PDB file of C-alpha atoms in Angstrom:
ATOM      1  CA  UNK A 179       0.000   0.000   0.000  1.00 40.00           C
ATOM      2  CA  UNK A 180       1.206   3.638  -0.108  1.00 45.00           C
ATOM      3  CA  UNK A 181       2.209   5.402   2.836  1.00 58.00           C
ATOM      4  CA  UNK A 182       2.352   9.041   1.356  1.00 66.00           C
ATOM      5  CA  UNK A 183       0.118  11.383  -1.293  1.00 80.00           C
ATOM      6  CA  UNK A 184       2.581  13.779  -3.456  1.00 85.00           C
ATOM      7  CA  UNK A 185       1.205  17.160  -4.545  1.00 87.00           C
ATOM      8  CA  UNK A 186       0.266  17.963  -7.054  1.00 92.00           C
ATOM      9  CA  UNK A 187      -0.089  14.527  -9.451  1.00 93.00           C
ATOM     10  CA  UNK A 188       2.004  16.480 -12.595  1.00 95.00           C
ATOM     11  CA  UNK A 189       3.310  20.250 -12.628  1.00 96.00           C
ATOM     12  CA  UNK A 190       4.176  22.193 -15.678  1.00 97.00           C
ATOM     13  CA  UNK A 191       7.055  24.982 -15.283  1.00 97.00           C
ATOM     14  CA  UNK A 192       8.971  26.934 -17.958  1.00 98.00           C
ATOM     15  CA  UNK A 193      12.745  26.270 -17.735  1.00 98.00           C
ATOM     16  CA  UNK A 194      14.408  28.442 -15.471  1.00 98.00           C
ATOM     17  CA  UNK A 195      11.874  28.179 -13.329  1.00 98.00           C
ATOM     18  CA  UNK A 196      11.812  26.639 -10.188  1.00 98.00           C
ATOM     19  CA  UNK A 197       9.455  23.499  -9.305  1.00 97.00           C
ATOM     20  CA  UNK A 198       7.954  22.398  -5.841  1.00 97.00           C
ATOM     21  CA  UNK A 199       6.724  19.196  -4.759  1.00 97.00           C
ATOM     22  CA  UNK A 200       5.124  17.737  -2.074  1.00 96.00           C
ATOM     23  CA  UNK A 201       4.663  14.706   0.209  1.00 95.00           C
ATOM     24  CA  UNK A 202       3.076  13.672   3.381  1.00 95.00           C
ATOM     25  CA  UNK A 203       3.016  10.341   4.869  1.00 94.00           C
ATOM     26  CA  UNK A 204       1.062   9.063   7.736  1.00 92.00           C
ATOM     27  CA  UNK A 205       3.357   6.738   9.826  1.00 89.00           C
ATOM     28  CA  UNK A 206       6.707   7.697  12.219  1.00 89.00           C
ATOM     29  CA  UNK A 207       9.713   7.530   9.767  1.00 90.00           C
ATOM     30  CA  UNK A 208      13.699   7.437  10.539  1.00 90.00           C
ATOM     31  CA  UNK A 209      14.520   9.027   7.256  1.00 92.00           C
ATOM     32  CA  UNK A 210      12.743  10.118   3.975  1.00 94.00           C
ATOM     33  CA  UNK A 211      14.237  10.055   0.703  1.00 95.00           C
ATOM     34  CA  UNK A 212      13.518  11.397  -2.975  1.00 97.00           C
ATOM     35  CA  UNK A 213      14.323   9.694  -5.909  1.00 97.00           C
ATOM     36  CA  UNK A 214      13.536  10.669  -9.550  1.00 97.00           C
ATOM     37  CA  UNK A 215      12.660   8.529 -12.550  1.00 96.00           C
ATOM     38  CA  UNK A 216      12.435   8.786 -16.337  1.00 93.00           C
ATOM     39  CA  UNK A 217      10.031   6.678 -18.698  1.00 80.00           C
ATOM     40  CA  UNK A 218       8.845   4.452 -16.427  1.00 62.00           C
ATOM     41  CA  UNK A 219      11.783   2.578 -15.539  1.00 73.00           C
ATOM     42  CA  UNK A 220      14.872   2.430 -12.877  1.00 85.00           C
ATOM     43  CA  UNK A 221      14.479   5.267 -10.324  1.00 95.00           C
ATOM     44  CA  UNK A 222      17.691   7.157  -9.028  1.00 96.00           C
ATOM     45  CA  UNK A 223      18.034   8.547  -6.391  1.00 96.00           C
ATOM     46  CA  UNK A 224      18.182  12.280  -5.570  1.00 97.00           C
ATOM     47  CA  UNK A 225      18.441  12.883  -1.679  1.00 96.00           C
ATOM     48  CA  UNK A 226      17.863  11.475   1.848  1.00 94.00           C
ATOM     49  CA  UNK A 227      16.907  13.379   4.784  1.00 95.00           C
ATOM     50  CA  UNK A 228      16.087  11.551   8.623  1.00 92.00           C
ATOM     51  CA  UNK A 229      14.203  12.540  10.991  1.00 92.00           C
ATOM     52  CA  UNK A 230      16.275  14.703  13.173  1.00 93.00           C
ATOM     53  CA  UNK A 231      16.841  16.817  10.133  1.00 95.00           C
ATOM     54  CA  UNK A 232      14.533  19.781   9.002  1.00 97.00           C
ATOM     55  CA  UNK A 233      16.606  20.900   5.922  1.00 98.00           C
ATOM     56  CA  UNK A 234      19.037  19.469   3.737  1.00 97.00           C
ATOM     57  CA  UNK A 235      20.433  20.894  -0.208  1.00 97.00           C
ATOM     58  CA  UNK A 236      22.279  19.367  -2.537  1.00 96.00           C
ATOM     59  CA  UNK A 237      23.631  21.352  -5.804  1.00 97.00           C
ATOM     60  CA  UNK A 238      20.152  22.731  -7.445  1.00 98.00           C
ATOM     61  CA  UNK A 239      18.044  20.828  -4.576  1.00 98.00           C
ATOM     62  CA  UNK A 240      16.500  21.871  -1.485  1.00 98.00           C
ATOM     63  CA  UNK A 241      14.087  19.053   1.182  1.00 98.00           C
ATOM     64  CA  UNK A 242      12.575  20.433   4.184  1.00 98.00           C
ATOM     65  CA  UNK A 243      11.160  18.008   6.675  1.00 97.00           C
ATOM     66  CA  UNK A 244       8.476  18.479   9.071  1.00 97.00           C
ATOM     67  CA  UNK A 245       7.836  15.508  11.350  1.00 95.00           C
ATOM     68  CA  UNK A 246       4.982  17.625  13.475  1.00 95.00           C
ATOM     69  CA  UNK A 247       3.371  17.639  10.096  1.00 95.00           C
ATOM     70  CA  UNK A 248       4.402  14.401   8.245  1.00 95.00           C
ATOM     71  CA  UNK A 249       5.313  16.258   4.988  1.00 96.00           C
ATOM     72  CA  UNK A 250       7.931  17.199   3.147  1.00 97.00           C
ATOM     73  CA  UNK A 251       9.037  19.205   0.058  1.00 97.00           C
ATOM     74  CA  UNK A 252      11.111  18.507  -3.066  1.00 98.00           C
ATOM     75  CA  UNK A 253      12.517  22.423  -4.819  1.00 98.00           C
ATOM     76  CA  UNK A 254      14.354  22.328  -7.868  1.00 98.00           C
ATOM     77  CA  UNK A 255      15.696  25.352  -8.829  1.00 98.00           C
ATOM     78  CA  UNK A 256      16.464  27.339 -12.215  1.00 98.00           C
ATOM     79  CA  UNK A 257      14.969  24.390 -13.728  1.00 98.00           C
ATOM     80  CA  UNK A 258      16.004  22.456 -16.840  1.00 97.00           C
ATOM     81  CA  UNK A 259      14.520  20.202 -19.814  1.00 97.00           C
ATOM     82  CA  UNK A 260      16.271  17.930 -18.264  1.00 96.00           C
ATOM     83  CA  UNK A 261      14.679  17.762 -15.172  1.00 97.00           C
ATOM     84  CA  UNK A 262      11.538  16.738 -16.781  1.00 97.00           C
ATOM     85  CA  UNK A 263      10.689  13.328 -14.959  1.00 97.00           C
ATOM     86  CA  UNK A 264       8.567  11.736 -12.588  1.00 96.00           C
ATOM     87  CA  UNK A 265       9.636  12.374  -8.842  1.00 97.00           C
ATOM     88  CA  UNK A 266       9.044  10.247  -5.728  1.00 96.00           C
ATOM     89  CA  UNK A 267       9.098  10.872  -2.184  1.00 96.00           C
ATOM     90  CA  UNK A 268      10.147   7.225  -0.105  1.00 95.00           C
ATOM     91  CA  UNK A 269       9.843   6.761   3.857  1.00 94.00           C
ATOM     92  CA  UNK A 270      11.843   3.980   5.627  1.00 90.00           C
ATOM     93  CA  UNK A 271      10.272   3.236   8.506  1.00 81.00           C
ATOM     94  CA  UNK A 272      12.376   0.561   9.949  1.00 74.00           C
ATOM     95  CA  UNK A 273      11.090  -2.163  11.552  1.00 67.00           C
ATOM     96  CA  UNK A 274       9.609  -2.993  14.831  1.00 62.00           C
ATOM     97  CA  UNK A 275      12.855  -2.205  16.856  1.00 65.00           C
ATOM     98  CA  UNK A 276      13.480   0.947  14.809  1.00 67.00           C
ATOM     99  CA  UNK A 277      16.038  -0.276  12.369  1.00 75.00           C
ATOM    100  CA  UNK A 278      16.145   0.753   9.024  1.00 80.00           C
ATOM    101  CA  UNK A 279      16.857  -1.711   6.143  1.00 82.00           C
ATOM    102  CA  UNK A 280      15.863   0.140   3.065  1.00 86.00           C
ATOM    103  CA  UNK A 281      12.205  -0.620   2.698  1.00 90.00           C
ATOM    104  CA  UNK A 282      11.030   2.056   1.567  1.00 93.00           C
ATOM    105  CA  UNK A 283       6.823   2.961   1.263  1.00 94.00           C
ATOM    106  CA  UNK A 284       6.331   4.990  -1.831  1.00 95.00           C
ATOM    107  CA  UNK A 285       4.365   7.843  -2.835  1.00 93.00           C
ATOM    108  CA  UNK A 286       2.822   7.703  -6.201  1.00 93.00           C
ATOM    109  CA  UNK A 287       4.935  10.945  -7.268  1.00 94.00           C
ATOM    110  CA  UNK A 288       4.771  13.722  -9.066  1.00 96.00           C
ATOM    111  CA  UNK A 289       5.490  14.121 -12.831  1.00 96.00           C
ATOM    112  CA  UNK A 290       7.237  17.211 -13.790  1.00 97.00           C
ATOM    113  CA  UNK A 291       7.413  18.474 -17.340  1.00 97.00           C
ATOM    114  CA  UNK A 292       9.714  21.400 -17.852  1.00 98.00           C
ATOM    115  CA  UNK A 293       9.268  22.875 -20.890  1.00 97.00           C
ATOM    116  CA  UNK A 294      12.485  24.490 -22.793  1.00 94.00           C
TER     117      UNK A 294
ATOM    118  CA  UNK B  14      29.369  -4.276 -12.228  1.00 55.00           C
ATOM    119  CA  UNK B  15      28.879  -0.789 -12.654  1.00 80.00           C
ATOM    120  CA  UNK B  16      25.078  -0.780 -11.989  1.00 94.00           C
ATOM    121  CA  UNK B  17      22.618  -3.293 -10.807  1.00 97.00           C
ATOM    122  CA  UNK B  18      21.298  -5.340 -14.132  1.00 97.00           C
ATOM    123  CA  UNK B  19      18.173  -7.115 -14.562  1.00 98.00           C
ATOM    124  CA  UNK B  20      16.879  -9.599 -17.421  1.00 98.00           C
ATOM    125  CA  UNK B  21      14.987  -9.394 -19.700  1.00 98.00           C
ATOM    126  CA  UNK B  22      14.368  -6.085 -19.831  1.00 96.00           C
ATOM    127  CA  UNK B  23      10.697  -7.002 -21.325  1.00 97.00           C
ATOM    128  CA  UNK B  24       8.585 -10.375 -20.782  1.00 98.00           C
ATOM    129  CA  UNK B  25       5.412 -11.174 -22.510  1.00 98.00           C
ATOM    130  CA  UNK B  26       3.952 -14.579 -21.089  1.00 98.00           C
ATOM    131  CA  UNK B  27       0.730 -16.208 -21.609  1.00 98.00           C
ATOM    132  CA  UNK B  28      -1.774 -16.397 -18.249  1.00 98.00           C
ATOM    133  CA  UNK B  29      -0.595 -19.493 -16.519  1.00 98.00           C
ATOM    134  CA  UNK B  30       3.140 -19.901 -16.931  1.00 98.00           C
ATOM    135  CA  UNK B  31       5.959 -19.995 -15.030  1.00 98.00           C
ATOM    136  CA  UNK B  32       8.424 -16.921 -15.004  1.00 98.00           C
ATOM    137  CA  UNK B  33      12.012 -16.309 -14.051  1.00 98.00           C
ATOM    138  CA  UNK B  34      13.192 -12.422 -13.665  1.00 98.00           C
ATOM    139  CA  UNK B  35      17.086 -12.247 -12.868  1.00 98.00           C
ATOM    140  CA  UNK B  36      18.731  -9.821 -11.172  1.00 98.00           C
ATOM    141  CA  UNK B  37      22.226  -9.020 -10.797  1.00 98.00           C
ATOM    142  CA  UNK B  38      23.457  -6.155  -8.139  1.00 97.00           C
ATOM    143  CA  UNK B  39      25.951  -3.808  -7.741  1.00 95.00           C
ATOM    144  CA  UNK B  40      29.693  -5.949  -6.499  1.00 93.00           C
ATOM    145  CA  UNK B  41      29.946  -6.004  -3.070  1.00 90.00           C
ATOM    146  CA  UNK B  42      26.233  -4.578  -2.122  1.00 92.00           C
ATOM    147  CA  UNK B  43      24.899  -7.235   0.627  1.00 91.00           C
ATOM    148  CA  UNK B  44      21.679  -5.723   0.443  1.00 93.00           C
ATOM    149  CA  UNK B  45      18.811  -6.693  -2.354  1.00 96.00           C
ATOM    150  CA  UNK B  46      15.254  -5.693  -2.994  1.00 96.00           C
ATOM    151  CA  UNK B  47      12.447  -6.013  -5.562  1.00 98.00           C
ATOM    152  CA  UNK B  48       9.572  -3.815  -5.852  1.00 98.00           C
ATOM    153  CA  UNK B  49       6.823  -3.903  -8.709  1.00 97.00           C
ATOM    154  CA  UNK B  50       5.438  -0.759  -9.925  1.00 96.00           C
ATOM    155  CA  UNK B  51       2.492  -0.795 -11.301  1.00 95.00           C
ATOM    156  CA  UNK B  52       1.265   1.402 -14.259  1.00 91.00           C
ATOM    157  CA  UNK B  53       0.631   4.712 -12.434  1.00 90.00           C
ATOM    158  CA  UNK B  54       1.809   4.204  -9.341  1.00 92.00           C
ATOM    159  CA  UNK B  55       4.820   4.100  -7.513  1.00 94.00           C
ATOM    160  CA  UNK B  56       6.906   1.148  -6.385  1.00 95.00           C
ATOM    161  CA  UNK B  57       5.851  -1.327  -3.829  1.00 96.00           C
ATOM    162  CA  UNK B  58       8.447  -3.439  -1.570  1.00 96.00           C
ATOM    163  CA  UNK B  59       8.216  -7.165  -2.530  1.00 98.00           C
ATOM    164  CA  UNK B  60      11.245  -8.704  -0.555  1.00 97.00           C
ATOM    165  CA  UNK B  61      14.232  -7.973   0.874  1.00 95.00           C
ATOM    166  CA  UNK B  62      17.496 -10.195   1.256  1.00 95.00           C
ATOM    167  CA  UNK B  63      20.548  -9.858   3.773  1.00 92.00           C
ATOM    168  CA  UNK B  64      22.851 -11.578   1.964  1.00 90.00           C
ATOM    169  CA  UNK B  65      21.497 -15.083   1.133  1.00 91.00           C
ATOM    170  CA  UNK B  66      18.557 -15.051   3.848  1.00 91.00           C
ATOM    171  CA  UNK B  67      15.352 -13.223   2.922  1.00 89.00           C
ATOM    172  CA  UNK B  68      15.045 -11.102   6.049  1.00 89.00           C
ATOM    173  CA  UNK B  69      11.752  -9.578   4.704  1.00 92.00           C
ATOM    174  CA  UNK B  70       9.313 -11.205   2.546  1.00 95.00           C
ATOM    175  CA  UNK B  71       5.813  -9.320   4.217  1.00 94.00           C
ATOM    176  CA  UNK B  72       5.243  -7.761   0.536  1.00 96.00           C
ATOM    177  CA  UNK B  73       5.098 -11.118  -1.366  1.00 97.00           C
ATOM    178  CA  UNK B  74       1.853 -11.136  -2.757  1.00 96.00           C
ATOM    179  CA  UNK B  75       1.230 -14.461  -2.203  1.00 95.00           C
ATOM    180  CA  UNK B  76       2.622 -18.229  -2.454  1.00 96.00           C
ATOM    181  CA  UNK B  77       3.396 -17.944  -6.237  1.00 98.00           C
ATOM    182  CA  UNK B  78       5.848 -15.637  -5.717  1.00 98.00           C
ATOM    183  CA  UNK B  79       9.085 -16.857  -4.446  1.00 97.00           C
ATOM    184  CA  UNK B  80      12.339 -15.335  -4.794  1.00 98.00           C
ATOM    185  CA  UNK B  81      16.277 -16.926  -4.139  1.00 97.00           C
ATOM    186  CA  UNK B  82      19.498 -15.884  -4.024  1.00 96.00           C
ATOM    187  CA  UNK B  83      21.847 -18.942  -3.564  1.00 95.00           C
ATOM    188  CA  UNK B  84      25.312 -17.262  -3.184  1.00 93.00           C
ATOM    189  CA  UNK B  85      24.685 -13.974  -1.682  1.00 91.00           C
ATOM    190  CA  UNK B  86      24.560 -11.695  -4.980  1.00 94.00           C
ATOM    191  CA  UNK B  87      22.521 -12.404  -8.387  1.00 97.00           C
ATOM    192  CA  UNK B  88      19.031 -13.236  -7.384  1.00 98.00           C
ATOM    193  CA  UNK B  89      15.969 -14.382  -9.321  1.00 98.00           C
ATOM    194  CA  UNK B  90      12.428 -13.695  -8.389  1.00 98.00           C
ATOM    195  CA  UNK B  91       9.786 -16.159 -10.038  1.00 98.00           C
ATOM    196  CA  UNK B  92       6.025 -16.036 -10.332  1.00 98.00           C
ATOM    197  CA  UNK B  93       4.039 -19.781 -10.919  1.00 98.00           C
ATOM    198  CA  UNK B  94       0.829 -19.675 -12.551  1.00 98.00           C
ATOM    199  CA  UNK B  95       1.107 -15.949 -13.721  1.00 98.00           C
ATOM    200  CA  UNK B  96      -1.819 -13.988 -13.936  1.00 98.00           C
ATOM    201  CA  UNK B  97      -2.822 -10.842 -16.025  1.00 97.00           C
ATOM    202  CA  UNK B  98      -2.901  -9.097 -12.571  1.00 97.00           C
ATOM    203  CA  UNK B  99       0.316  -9.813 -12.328  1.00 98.00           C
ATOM    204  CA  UNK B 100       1.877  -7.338 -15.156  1.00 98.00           C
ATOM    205  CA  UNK B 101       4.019  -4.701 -13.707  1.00 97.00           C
ATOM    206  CA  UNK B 102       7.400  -3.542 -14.114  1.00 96.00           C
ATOM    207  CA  UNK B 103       9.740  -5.403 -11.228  1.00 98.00           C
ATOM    208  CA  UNK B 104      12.779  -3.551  -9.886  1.00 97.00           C
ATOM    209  CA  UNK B 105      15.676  -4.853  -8.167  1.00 98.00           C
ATOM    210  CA  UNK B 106      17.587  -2.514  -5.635  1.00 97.00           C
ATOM    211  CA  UNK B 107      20.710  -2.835  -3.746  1.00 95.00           C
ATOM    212  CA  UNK B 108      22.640  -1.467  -1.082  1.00 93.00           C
ATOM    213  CA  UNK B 109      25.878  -1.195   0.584  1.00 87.00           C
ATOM    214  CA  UNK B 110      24.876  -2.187   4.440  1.00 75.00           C
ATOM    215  CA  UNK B 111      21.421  -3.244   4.872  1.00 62.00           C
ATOM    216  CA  UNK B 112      21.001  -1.633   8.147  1.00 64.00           C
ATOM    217  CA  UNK B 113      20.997   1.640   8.668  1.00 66.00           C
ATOM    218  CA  UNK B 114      20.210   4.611   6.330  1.00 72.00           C
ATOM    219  CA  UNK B 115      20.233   3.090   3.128  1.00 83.00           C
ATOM    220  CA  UNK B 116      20.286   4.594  -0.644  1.00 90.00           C
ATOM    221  CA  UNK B 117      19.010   2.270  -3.342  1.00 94.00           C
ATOM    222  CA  UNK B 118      20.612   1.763  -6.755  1.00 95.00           C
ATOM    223  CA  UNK B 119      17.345   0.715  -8.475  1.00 97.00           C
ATOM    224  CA  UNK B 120      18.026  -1.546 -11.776  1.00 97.00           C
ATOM    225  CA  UNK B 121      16.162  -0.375 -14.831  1.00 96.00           C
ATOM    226  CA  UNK B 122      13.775  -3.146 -14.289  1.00 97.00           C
ATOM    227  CA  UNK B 123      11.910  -5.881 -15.953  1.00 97.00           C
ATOM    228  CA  UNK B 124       8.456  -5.207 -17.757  1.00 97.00           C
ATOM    229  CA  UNK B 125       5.999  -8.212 -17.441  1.00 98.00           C
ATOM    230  CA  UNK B 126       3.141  -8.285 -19.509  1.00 98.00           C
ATOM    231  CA  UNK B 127       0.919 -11.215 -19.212  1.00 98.00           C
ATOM    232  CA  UNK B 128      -1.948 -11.814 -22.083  1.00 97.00           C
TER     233      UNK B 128
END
């Protein structure tokens, strides 16, 4: 089953523009991740963030965290074609003890179309 | 190798046969998943293997899905009796550790279509 919802379901930007996307989720979580994939096949990943963490960047990429809240956000910057994909927020929720292995709930993403 | 690599890349199989997906992870990663993504949607955690032990098999779907990995690295993932249900794109992941804060290298999966 899915754990999160992503807002919105697709977004349309003009290049150079910047792009935000959105998760929530509904259980506790000990990190949260975003990974990014094009034509429906292998995903990559883009950044992790864990709980104890509210903000994290990496080059043209920004994730905020809000456990109070269970969401988080995904901002690309000065956007590019290139960027054009679909984009997934992942929780790991560890098991029972708290221990996280890598499996990872889902959202059902966000396609982004950035248009040159 | 470079990258985790799965065969076939597509699979078109007639409702009731047997099927074999292989995957083949990144050198050294003791770590490996499959999900199956759906048309749609995103991926959805099948199984989950500490080096030759399936430490996690809750997302099975059910007893015709059974998945091995003999020697600690390639691993194959096989559906009896498929069904047109059953048509998805699987992915194999791996990881470095296994415990702890782990990043997937996703394969570029195999597409199963069953008529």
């Amino acid at each position: 089953s899915q754990q999160g919802e992503e807002d919105p379901q697709a977004l349309s930007i003009q290049e150079g523009e910047n792009a935000t996307m959105n998760c929530s989720y509904k259980t506790s979580i000990n990190n949260l991740q975003w990974y990014r994939q094009n034509s429906g096949r292998g995903l990559v990943h883009l950044i992790l963030i864990r709980s104890n963490e509210r903000e994290k960047h990496s080059g043209r990429l920004r994730v905020t965290l809000d456990t109070s809240k269970k969401s988080s956000s995904l901002l690309i910057t000065a956007s590019r074609a290139a960027d054009t994909a679909s984009y997934f927020c992942a929780t790991d929720g560890g098991n029972a003890g708290g221990t996280s292995y890598g499996k990872l709930t889902f959202g059902q993403g966000t396609i982004l179309t950035v248009h040159p | 190798g470079a990258g985790v690599s799965q065969t076939p890349s597509n699979k078109v199989t007639e409702k009731g046969k047997y099927v074999e997906l292989r995957c083949d992870p990144i050198s050294g990663h003791t770590a490996l998943y499959w999900y199956r993504q759906s048309l749609g949607q995103g991926p959805e955690f099948l199984i989950y293997f500490q080096g030759t032990g399936a430490a996690d098999d809750s997302g099975l779907p059910n007893d015709r899905f059974f998945a091995v990995r003999p020697e600690g690295s390639v691993s194959t993932l096989k559906i009896q009796r498929t069904e047109r249900g059953d048509s998805a794109v699987y992915l194999c992941a791996s990881s470095l550790m296994g415990v702890g804060a782990n990043v997937l290298t996703f394969g570029a999966g195999s597409r199963l279509t069953v008529l």
